[in-house]
mmCIF file of C-alpha atoms in Angstrom:
data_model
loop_
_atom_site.group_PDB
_atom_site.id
_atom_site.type_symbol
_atom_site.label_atom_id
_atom_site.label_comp_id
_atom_site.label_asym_id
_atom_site.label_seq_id
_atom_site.Cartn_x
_atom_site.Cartn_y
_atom_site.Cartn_z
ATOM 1 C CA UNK A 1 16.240 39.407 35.856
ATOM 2 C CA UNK A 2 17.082 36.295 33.959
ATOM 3 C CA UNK A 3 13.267 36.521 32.993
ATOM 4 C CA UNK A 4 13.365 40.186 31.298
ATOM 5 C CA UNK A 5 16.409 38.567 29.839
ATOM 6 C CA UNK A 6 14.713 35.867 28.088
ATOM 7 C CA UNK A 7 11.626 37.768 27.329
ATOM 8 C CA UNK A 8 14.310 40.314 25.535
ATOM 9 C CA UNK A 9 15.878 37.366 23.684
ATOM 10 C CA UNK A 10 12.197 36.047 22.236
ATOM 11 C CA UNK A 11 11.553 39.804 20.892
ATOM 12 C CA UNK A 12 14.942 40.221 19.095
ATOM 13 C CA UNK A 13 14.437 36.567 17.757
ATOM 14 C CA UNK A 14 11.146 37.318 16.784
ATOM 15 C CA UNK A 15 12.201 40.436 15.099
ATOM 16 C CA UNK A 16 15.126 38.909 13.506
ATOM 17 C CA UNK A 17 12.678 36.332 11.741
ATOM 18 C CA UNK A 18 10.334 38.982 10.832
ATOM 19 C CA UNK A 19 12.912 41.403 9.579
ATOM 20 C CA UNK A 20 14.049 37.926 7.099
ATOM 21 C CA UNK A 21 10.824 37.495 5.688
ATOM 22 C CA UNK A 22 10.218 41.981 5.462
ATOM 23 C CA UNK A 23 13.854 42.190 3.854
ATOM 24 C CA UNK A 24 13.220 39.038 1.232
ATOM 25 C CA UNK A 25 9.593 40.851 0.242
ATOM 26 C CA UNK A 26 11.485 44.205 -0.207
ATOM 27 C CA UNK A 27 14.180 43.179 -2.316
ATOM 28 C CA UNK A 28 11.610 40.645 -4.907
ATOM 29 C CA UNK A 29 9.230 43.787 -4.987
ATOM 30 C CA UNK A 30 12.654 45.983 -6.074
ATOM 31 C CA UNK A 31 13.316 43.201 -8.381
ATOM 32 C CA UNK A 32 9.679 43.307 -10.224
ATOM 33 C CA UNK A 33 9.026 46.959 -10.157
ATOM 34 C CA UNK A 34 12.479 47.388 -11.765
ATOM 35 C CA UNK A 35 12.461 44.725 -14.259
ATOM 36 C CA UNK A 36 8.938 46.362 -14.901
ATOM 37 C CA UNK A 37 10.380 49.567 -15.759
ATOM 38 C CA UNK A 38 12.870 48.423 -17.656
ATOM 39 C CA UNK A 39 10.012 46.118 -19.990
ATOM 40 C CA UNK A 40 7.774 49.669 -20.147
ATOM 41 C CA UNK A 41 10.723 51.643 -20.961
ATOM 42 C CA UNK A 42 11.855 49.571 -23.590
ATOM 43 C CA UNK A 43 8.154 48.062 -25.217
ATOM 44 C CA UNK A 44 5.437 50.643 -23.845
ATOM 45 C CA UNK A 45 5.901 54.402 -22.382
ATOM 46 C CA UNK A 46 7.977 54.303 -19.692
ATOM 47 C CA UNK A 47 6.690 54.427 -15.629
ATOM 48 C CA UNK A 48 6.430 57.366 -13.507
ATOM 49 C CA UNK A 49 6.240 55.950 -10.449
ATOM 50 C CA UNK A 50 8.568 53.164 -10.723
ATOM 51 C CA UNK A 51 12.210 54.580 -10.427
ATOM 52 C CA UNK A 52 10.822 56.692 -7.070
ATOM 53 C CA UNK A 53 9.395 53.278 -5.678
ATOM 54 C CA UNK A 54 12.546 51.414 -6.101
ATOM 55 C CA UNK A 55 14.734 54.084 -4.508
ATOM 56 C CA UNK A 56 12.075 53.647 -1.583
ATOM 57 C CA UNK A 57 12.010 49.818 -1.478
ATOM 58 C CA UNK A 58 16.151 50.154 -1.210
ATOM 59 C CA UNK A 59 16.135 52.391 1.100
ATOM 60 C CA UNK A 60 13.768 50.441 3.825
ATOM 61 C CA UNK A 61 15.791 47.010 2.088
ATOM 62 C CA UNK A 62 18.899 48.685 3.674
ATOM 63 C CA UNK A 63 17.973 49.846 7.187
ATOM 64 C CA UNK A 64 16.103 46.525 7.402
ATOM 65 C CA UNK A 65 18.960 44.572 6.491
ATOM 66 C CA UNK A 66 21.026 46.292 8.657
ATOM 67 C CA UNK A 67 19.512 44.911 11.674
ATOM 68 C CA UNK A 68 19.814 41.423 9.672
ATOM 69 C CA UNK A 69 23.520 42.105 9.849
ATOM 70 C CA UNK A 70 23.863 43.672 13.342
ATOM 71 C CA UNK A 71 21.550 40.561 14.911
ATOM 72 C CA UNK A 72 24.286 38.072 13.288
ATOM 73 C CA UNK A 73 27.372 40.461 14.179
ATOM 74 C CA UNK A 74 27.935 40.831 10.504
ATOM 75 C CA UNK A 75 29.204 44.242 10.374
ATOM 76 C CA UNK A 76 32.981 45.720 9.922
ATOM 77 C CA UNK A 77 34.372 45.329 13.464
ATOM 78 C CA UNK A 78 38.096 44.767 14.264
ATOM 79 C CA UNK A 79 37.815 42.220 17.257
ATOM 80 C CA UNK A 80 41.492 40.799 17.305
ATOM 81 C CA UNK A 81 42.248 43.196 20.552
ATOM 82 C CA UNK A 82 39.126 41.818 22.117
ATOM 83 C CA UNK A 83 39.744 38.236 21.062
ATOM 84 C CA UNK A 84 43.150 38.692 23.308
ATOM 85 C CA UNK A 85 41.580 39.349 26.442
ATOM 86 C CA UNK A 86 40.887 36.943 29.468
ATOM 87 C CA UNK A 87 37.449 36.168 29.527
ATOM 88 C CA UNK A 88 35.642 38.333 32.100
ATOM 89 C CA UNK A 89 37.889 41.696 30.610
ATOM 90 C CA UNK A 90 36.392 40.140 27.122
ATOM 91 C CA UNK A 91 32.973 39.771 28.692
ATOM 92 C CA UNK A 92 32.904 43.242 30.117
ATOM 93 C CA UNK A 93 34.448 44.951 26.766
ATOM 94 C CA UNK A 94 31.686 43.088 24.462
ATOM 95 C CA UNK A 95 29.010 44.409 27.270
ATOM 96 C CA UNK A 96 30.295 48.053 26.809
ATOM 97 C CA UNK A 97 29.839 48.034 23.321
ATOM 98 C CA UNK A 98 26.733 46.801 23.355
ATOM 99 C CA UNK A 99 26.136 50.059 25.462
ATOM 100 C CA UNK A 100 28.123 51.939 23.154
ATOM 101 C CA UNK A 101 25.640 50.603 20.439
ATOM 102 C CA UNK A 102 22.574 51.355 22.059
ATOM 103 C CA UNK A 103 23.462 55.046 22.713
ATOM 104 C CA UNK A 104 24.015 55.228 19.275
ATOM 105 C CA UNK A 105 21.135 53.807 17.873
ATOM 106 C CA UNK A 106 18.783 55.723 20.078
ATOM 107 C CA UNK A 107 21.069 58.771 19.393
ATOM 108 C CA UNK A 108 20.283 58.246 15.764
ATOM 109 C CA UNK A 109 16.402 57.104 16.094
ATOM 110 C CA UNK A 110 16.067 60.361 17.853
ATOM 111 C CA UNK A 111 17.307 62.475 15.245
ATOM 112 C CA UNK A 112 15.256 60.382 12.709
ATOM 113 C CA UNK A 113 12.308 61.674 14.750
ATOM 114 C CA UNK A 114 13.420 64.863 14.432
ATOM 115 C CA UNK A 115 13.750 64.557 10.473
ATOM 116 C CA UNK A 116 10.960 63.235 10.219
ATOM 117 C CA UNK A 117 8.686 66.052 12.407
ATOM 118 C CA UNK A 118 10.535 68.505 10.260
ATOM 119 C CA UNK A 119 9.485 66.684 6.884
ATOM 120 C CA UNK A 120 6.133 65.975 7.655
ATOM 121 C CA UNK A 121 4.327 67.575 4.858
ATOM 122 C CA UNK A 122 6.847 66.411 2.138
ATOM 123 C CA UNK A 123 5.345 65.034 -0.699
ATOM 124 C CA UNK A 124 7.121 62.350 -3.250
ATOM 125 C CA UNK A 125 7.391 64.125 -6.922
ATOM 126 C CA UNK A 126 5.824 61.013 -8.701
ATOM 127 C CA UNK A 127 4.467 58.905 -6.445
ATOM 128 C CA UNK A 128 2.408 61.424 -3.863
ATOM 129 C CA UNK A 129 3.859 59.631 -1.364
ATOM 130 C CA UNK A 130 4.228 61.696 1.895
ATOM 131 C CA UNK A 131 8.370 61.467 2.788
ATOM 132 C CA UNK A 132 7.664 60.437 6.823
ATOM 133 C CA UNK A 133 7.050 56.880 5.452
ATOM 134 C CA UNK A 134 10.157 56.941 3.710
ATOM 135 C CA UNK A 135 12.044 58.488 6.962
ATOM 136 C CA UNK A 136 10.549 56.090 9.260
ATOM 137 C CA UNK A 137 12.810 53.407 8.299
ATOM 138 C CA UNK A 138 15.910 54.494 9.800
ATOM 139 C CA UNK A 139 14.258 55.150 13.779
ATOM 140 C CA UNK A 140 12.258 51.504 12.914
ATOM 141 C CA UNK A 141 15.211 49.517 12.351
ATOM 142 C CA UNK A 142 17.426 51.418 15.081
ATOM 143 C CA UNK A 143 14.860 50.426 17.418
ATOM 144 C CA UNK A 144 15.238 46.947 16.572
ATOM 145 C CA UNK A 145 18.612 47.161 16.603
ATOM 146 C CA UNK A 146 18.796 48.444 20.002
ATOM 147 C CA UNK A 147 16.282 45.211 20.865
ATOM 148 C CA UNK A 148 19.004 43.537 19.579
ATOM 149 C CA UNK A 149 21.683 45.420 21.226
ATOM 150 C CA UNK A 150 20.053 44.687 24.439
ATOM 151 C CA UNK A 151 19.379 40.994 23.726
ATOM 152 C CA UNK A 152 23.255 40.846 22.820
ATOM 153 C CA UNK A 153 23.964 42.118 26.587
ATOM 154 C CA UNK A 154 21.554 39.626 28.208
ATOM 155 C CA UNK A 155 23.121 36.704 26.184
ATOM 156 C CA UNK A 156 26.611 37.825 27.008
ATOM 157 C CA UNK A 157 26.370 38.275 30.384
ATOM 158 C CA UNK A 158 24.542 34.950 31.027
ATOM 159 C CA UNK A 159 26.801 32.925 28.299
ATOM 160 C CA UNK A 160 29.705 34.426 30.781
ATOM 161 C CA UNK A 161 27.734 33.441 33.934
ATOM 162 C CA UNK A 162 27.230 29.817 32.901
ATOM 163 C CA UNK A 163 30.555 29.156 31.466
ATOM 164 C CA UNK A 164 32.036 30.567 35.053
ATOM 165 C CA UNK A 165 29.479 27.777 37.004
ATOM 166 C CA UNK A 166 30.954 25.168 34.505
ATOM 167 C CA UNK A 167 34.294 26.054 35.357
ATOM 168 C CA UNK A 168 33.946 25.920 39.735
#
């Protein structure tokens, strides 16, 4: 078990460093394509394309960094209850909503599916772009949220296990 658990924890890290790299490229191409319009707009005739694209880079920038943030434990969570607990009640509460996360994420990825079946021969106005590659961000980064999720569990449980051995 400890195994799975490790193998888990080399995924979400792996993901984690690939989602840095993904996120950084997303945001510099948002940068340039909208600096570009702005420099067309302003010297030449203006861009089609280039509003629609940046909308599109944002919205896979977001999802993406969202699993930045959820990896690190970065987003809104009010953890003074928790941080009053004894440690196996605090152990077992952090566990369940790691749980709590995971039915959630694959709750959402599943609906994203959905959207996404339902969408499937939507076209982009300026850019051509069929709308599923848009859509697939949000089940792609809930899956690798719920890698993370899962990691989270693994690292919990075992952080709790060894701090008990240190203890007896």
């Amino acid at each position: 078990m400890k195994q799975i658990g490790l193998l888990i924890g080399k995924l979400s890290y792996g993901l984690d460093r690939a989602m840095i790299g993904t996120v950084f490229l997303l945001v510099a191409a948002m940068v340039i394509v909208t600096t570009l319009q702005v420099v067309f707009r302003v010297f030449f005739n203006a861009l089609t394309w280039s509003e629609e694209l940046s909308r599109y880079l944002l919205v896979w920038g977001t999802f993406f960094g969202a699993t930045l943030a959820y990896k690190r434990g970065n987003h809104i969570a009010v953890t003074f209850v928790i941080d009053l607990l004894p440690g196996r009640m605090r152990t077992a509460f952090l566990i369940l909503s790691y749980l709590l996360s995971m039915v959630f994420f694959v709750v959402i990825a599943v609906q994203g599916m959905k959207m996404i079946q339902m969408q499937v021969f939507q076209i982009s106005p300026a850019m051509s772009l069929p709308m599923k590659h848009v859509y697939l961000s949000i089940p792609v980064s809930l899956l690798i949220m719920t890698i993370h999720a899962l990691a989270g569990i693994f690292e919990t449980f075992y952080a709790a296990e060894e701090k008990r051995g240190a203890v007896n």
